[in-house]
Coordinates of C-alpha atoms and ligand atoms in Angstrom, one line a residue:
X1 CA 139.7 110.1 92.8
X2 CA 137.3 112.6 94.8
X3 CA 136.7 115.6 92.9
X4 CA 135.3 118.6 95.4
X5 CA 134.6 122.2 94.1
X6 CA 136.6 124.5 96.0
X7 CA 134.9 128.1 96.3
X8 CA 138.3 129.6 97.5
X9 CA 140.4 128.4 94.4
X10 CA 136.9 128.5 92.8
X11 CA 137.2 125.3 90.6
X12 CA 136.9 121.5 90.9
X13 CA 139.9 120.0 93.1
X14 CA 140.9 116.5 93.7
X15 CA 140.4 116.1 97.4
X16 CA 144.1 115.6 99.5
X17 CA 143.3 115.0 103.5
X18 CA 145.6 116.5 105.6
X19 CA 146.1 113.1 107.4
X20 CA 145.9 109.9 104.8
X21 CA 143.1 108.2 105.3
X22 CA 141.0 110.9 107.6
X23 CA 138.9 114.0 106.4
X24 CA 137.8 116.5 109.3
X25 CA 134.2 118.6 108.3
X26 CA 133.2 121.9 110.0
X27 CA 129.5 122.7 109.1
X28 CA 128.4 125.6 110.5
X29 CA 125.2 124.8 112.2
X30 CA 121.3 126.0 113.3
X31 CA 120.7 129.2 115.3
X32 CA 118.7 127.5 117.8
X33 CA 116.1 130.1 118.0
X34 CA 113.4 128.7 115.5
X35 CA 113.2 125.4 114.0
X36 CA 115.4 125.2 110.8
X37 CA 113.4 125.2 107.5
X38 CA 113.5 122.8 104.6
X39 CA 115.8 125.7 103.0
X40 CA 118.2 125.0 105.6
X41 CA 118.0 121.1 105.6
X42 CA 118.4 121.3 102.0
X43 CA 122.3 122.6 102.7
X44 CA 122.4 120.1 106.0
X45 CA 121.5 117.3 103.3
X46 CA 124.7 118.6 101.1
X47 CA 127.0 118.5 103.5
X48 CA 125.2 114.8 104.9
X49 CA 126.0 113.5 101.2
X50 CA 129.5 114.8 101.0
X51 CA 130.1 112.9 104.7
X52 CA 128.7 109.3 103.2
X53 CA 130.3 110.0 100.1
X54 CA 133.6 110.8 102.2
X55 CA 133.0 107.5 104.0
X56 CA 132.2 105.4 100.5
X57 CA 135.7 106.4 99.5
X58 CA 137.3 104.6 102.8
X59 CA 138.0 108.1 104.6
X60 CA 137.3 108.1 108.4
X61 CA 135.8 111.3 109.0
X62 CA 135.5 113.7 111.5
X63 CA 132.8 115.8 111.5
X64 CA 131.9 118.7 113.6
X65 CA 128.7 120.3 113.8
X66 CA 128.1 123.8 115.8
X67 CA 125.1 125.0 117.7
X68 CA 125.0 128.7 117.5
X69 CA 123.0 130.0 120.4
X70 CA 124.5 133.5 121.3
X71 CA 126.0 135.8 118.9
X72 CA 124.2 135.8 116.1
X73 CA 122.4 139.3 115.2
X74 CA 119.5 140.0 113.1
X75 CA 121.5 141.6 110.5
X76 CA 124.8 141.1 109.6
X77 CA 126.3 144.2 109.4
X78 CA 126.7 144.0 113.8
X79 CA 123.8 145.9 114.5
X80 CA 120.8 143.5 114.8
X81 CA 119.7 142.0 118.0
X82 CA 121.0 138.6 119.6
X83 CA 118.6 136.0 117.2
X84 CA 118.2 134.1 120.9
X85 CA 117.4 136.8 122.9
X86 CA 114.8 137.4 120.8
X87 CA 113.5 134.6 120.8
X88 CA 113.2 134.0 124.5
X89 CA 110.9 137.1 124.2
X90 CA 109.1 135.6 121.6
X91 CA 108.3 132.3 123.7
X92 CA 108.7 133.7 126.9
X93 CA 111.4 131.6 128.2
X94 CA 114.8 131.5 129.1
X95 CA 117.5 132.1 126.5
X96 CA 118.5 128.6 127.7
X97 CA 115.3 126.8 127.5
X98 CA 114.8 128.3 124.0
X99 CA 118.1 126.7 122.9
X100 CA 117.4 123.6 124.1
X101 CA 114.1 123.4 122.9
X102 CA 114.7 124.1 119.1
X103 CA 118.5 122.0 119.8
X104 CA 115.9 119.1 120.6
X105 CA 113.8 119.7 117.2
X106 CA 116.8 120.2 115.2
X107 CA 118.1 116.8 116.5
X108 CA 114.2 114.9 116.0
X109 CA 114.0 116.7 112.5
X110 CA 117.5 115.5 111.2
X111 CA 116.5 112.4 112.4
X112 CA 113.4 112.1 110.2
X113 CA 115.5 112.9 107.2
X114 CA 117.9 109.6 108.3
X115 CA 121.3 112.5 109.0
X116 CA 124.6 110.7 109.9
X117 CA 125.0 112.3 113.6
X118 CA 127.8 114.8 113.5
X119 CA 131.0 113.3 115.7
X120 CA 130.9 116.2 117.6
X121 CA 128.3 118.6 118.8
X122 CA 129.6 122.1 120.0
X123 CA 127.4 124.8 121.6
X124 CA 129.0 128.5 121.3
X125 CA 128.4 129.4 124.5
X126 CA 130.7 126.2 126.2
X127 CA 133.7 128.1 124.5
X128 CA 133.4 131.5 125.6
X129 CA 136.9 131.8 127.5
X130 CA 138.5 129.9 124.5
X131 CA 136.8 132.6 122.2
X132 CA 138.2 135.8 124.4
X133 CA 141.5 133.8 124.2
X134 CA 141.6 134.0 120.5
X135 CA 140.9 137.9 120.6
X136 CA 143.3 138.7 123.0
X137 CA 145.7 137.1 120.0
X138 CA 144.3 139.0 117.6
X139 CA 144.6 142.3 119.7
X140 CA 148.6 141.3 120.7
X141 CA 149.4 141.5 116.7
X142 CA 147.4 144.4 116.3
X143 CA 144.5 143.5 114.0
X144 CA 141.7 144.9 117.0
X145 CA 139.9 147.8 118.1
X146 CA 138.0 148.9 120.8
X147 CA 135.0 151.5 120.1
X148 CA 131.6 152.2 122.3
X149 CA 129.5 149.6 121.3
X150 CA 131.9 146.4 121.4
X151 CA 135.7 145.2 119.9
X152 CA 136.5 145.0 116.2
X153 CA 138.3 143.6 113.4
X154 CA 140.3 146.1 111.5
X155 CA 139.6 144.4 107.7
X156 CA 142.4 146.9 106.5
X157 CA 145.1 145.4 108.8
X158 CA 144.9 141.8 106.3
X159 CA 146.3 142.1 102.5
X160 CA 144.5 138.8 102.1
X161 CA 140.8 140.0 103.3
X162 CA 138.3 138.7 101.2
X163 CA 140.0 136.0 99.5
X164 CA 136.6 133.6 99.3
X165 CA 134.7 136.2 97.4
X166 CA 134.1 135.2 94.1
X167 CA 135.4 138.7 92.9
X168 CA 138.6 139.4 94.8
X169 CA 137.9 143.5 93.7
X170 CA 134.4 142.8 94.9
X171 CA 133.7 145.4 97.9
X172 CA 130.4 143.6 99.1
X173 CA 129.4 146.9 100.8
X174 CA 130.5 149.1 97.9
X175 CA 127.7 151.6 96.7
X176 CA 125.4 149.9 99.9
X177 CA 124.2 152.1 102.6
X178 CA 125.1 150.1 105.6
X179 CA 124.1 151.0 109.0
X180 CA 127.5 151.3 110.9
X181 CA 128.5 151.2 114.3
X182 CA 129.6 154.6 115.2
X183 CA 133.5 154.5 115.3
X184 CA 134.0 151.5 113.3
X185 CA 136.8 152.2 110.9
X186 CA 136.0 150.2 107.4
X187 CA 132.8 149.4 106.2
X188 CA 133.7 145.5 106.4
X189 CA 134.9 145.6 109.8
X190 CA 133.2 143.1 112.1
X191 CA 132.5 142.7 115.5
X192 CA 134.7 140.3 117.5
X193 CA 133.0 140.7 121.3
X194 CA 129.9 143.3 121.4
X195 CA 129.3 144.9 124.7
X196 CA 125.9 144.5 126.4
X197 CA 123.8 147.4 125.5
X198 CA 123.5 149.9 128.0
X199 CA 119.7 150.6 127.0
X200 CA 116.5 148.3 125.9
X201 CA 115.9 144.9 127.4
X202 CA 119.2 143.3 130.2
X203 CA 120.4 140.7 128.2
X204 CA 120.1 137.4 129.9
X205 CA 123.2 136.1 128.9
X206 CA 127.0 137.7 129.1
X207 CA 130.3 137.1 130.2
X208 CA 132.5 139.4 131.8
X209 CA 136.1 139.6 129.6
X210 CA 139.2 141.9 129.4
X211 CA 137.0 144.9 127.6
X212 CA 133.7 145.0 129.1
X213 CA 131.0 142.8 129.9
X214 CA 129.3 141.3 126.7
X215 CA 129.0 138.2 124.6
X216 CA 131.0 137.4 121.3
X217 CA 130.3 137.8 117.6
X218 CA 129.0 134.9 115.4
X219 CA 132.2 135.0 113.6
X220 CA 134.8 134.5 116.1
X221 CA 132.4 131.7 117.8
X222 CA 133.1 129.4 114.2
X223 CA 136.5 129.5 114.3
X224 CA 137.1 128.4 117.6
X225 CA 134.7 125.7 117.6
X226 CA 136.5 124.5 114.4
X227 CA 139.7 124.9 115.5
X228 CA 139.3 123.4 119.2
X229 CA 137.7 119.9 117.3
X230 CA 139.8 120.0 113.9
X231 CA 142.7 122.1 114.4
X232 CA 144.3 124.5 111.9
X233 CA 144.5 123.7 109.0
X234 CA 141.5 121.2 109.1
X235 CA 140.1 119.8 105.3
X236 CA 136.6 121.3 104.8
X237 CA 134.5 123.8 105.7
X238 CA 130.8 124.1 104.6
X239 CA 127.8 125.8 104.5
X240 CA 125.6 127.5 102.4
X241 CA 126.1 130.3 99.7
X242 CA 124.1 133.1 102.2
X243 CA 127.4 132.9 104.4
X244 CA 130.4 133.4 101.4
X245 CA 130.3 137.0 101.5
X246 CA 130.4 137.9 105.1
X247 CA 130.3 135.1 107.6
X248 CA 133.1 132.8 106.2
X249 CA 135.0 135.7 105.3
X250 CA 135.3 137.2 108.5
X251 CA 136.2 133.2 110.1
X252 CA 139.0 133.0 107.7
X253 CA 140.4 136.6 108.5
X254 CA 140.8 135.7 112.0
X255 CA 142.2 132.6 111.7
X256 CA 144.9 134.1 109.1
X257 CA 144.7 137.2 111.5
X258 CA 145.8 134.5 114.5
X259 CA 147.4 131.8 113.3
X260 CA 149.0 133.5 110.4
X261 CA 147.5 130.2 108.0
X262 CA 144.8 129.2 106.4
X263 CA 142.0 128.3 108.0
X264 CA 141.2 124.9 106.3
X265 CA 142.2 123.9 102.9
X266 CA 138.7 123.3 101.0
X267 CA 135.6 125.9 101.2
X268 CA 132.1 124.4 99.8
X269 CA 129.0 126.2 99.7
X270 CA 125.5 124.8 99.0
X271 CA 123.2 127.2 97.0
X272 CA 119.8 128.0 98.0
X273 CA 116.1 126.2 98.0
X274 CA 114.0 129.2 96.9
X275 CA 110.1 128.9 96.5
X276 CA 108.3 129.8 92.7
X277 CA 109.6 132.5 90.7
X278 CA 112.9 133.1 93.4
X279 CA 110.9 134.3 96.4
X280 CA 113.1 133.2 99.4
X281 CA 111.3 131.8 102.3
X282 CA 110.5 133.8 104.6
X283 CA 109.0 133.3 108.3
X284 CA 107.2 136.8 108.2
X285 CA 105.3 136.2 105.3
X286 CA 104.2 132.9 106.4
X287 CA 105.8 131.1 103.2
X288 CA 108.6 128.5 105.5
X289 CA 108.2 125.2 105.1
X290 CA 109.1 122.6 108.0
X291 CA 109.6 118.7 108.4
X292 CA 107.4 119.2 110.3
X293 CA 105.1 120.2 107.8
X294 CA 105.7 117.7 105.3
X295 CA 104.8 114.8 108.7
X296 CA 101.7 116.6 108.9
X297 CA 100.8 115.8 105.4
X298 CA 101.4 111.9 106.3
X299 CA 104.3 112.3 103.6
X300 CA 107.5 110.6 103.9
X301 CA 110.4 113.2 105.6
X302 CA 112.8 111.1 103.3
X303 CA 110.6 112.0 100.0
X304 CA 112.7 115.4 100.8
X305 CA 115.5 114.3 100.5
X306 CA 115.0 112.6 97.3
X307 CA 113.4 115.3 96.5
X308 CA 116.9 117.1 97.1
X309 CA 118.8 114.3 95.6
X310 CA 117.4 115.6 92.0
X311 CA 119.2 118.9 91.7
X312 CA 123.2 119.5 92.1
X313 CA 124.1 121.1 95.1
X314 CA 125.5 123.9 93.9
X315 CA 122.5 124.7 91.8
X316 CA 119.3 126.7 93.0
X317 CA 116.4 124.6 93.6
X318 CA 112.7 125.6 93.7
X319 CA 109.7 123.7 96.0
X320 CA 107.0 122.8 95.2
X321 CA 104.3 120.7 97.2
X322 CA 103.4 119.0 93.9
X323 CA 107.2 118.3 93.3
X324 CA 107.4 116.7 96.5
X325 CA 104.5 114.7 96.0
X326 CA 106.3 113.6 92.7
X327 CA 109.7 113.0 95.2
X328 CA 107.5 110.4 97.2
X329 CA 105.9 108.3 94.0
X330 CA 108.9 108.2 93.2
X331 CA 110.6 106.6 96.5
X332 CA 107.4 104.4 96.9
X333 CA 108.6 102.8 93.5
X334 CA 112.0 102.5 94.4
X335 CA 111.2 100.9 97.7
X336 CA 109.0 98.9 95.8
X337 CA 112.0 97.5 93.2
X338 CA 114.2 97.2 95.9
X339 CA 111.8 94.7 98.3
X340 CA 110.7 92.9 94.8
X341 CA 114.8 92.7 94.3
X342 CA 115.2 91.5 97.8
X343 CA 112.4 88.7 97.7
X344 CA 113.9 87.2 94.0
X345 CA 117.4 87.2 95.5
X346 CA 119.7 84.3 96.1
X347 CA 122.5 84.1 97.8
X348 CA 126.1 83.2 96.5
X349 CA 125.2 84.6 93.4
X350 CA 128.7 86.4 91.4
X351 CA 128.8 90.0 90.9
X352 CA 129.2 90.5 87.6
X353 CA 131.2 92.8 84.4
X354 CA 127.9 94.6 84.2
X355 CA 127.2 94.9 87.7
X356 CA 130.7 96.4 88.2
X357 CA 130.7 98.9 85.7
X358 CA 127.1 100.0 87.0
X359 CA 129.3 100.8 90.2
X360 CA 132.0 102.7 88.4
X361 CA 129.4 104.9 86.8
X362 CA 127.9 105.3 90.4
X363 CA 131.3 106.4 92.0
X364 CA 132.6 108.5 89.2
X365 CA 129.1 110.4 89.5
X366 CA 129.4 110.8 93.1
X367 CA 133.0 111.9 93.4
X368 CA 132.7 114.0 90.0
X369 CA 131.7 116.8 92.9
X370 CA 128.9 114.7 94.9
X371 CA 126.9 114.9 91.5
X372 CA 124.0 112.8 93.6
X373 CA 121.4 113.4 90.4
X374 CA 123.8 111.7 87.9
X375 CA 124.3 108.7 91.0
X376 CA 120.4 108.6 91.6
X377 CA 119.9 108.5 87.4
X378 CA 122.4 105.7 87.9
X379 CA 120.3 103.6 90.5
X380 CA 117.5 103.5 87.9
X381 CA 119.5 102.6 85.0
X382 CA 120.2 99.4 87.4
X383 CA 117.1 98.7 88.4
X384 CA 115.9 99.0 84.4
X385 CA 118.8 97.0 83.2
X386 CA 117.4 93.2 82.2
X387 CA 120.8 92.0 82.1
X388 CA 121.4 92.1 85.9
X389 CA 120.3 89.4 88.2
X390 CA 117.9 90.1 91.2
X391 CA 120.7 89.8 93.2
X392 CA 123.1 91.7 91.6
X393 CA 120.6 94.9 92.2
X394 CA 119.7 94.0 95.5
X395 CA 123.0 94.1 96.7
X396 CA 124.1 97.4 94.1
X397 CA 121.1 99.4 95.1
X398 CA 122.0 98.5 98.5
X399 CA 125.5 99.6 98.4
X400 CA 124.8 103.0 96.7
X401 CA 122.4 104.0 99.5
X402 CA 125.4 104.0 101.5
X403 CA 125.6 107.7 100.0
X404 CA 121.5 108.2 99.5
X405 CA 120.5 107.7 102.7
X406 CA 117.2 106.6 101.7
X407 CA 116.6 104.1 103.9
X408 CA 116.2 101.2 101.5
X409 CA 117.0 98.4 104.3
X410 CA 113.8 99.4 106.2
X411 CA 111.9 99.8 102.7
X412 CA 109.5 96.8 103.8
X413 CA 107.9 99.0 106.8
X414 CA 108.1 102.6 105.0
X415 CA 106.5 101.3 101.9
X416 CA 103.7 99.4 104.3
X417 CA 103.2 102.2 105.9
X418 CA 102.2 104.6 103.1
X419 CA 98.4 104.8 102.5
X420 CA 98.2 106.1 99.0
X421 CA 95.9 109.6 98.5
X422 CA 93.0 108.0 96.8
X423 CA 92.7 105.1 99.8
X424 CA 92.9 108.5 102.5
X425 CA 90.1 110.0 101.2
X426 CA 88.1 106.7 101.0
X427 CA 88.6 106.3 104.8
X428 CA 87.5 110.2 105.3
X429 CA 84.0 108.8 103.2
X430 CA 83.7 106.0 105.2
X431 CA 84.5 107.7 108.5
X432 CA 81.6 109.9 107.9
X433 CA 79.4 107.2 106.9
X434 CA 79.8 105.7 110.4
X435 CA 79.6 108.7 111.8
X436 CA 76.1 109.5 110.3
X437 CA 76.1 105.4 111.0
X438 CA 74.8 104.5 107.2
X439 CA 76.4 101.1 107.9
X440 CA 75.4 100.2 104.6
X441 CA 77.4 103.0 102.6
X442 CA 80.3 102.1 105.1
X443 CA 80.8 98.7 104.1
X444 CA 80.3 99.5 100.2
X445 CA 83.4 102.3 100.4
X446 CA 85.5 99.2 102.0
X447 CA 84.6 97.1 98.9
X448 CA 85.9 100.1 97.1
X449 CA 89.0 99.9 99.3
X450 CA 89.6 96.2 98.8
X451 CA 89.3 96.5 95.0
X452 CA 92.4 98.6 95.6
X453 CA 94.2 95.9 97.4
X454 CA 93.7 97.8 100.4
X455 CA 91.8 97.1 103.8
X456 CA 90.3 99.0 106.6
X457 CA 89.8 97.3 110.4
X458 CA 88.0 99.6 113.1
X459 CA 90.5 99.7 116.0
X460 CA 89.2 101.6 119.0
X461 CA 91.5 104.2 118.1
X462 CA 90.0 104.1 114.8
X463 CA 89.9 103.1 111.3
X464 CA 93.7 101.2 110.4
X465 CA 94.2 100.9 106.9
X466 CA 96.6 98.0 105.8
X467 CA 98.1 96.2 103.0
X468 CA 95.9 93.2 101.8
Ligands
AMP1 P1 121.3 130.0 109.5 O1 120.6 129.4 110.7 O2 120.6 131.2 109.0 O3 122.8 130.2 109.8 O4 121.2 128.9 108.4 C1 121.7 127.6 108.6 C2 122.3 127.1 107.3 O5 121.2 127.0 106.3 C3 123.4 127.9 106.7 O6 124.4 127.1 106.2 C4 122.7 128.7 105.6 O7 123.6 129.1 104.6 C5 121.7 127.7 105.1 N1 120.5 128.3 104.5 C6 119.7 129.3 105.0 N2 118.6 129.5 104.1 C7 118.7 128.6 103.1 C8 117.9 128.3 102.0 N3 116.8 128.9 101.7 N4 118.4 127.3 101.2 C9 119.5 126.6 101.5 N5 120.3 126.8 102.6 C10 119.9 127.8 103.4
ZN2 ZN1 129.8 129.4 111.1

């Protein structure tokens, strides 16, 4: 049975699929204006573990995966500029070409951190007319209102407004200055369609519709993304804890506010990745972290993601570059089990009681609300257990990254590949040595390499380090 917390009934539920068998995911996804930090990837991750572990329990799943590029302001209180517009200042492009370009990265970086693709991939602005449809709903049964600077939900018009909140009494903008649009009515009203400001910068991209010529709010672009792919109900809807409050709040109003039901049946939320001593990272003082980052440091992207795998999801989590570097000794030894497993192995060998119950404890772990830390304590306790054959943890280590996405099948290259710190600096030695060409100091730092069980051939690209 797969347990999953729900933050709208706010405690752990088995999971029931609206269709036997199938389970349909909404996550809302990047702002394609900047590349997406490891903050970000660390809730992309949750919701990449809850899919496998979805799949591990037999369910096909659905999942769709938006692209938000339009709509979504610098603040979230509907007064910010459009993140994208922005942006295209920044780089000096297009709107367009600054979507695409940062749609590309997001695609290479959840690549490097081995993401099951989503099913479906929907861009906000390919859904505009179906997004003025759903207003035009919402204005027919009175729950919309038109002021100078764009169209809004009336919060006061829905009994049921701010059922996610973990306080239902919880006013989130109670005691808060907020900067308001003049003429909105409630402090938690939000804007469904903004009109294209009169002054500042033309915007380069908005849509003509039935109150003025503008482009739609961040909120309204969610639900009918969802909606369109899953339909409504649909199971589960994630993302991280940043988006409980106002975000996810304002999707489920409208739906309620449209549909008159409930937008999907199970709400999870990831909590943050915060650096040392809770400072959140932040682009403007120069503390985000990227995959890219970590690739630049010749570290394994997937050391991350073990890195993640150590903490529940719906704990906070700190980085560190030292606890990364811990992450990857870590993988290097599990690759290094594994492909000692894999060598010792033979085949037709029975699975047996104790193999079994090391898969129980796995699966209760993982559906006990993905706890991925108890399933990765569980993969050591195989590999350390000297009642199990070579096979038997082959095949069990095997199976559980299924839902770890480590990449253990391709362990053989990844753990070739890694050059080991001490080895690196060697080769910086002996690449100065040639370069002051003191052949004789040269050779004597690759008898310091070999004594490593390490080699170094001069390739006219340069030195190659491999494996003796
Ligand atoms: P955004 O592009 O700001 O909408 O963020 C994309 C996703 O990353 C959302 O689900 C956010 O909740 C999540 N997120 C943003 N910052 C962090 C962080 N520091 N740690 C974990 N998740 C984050
Ligand atoms: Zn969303």
């Amino acid at each position: 049975m797969l347990k999953l917390y729900n933050t709208l009934t706010r405690k752990k539920e088995e999971f029931k699929p609206i269709e036997a068998g199938k389970a349909g995911i909404y996550t809302c996804g990047p702002t394609v204006y900047w590349y997406a930090h490891i903050g970000n990837m660390r809730t992309y991750l949750f919701e990449d573990f809850l899919k496998r572990i979805l799949r591990y329990n037999g369910y096909q799943v659905k999942h769709v995966m938006n692209l938000t590029d339009v709509g979504h302001l610098t603040s979230d209180e509907d007064t910010g500029e459009d993140k994208l517009e922005k942006g295209a200042r920044r780089d000096n492009k297009t709107v367009w070409e600054v979507a695409d370009f940062y749609t590309q990265a997001f695609k290479r970086d959840l690549n490097l951190l081995n993401f099951q693709e989503p099913e479906v991939w929907i861009k906000a602005t390919d859904t505009i007319n179906e997004q003025i449809e759903l207003i035009k709903v919402m204005e027919q049964k009175g729950f919309v209102y038109v002021i100078s600077d764009g169209v809004y939900f009336d919060t006061s018009k829905l009994s049921s407004y701010g059922k996610l909140w973990p306080n239902k009494k919880m006013d989130i903008r109670a005691g808060v200055r907020v900067e308001m649009a003049e003429g909105k009515k409630n402090p938690t009203d939000f804007a469904l369609w903004k009109f294209s400001p009169k002054e500042g910068p033309k915007r380069q991209m908005e849509w003509d519709s039935p109150w003025g010529v503008g482009f739609p709010g961040w909120h309204t672009e969610c639900v009918v993304m969802s909606i369109k792919n899953l339909g409504v109900p649909f199971d589960i809807h994630c993302g991280g804890i940043d988006h409980i409050l106002i975000h996810h709040t304002n999707e489920i109003a409208q739906a309620e506010a449209a549909y008159g039901k409930d937008m999907c049946n199970y709400w999870m939320h990831g909590d943050f990745l915060i650096l040392k001593d809770d400072v959140k990272m932040a682009k403007s003082d120069g503390t985000v972290v990227l995959v890219e980052d970590i690739v630049n440091k010749n570290m394994n992207p997937l050391a991350y993601r073990y890195l993640v795998m150590g903490v529940h999801y719906r704990k906070k989590m700190e980085f560190s570059w030292e606890s990364l570097q811990s992450a990857q000794t870590g993988l290097n030894n599990l690759y290094e089990k594994f492909l000692e497993f894999k060598e010792n192995k033979k085949i037709g060998v029975p699975f047996g009681k104790k193999a079994e119950q090391h898969k129980n404890k796995f699966t209760e772990a993982i559906n006990d609300d993905l706890n991925i830390p108890q399933a990765l304590a569980s993969a050591w306790e195989v590999v350390k257990d000297k009642e199990l054959s070579s096979s038997e943890k082959y095949y069990l280590l095997l199976d559980f990254d299924k839902v770890f996405g480590l990449g253990l099948d391709k362990a053989e290259r990844k753990a070739k590949e890694e050059i080991p710190e001490n080895i690196k600096k060697l080769l910086e030695e002996r690449q100065t040595a040639r370069q002051n060409k003191d052949w004789a100091k040269s050779d004597e730092i690759r008898k310091q390499i070999q004594s490593f069980g390490w080699d170094v051939e001069d390739t006219p690209e340069g030195q190659k380090a491999k494996k003796l």
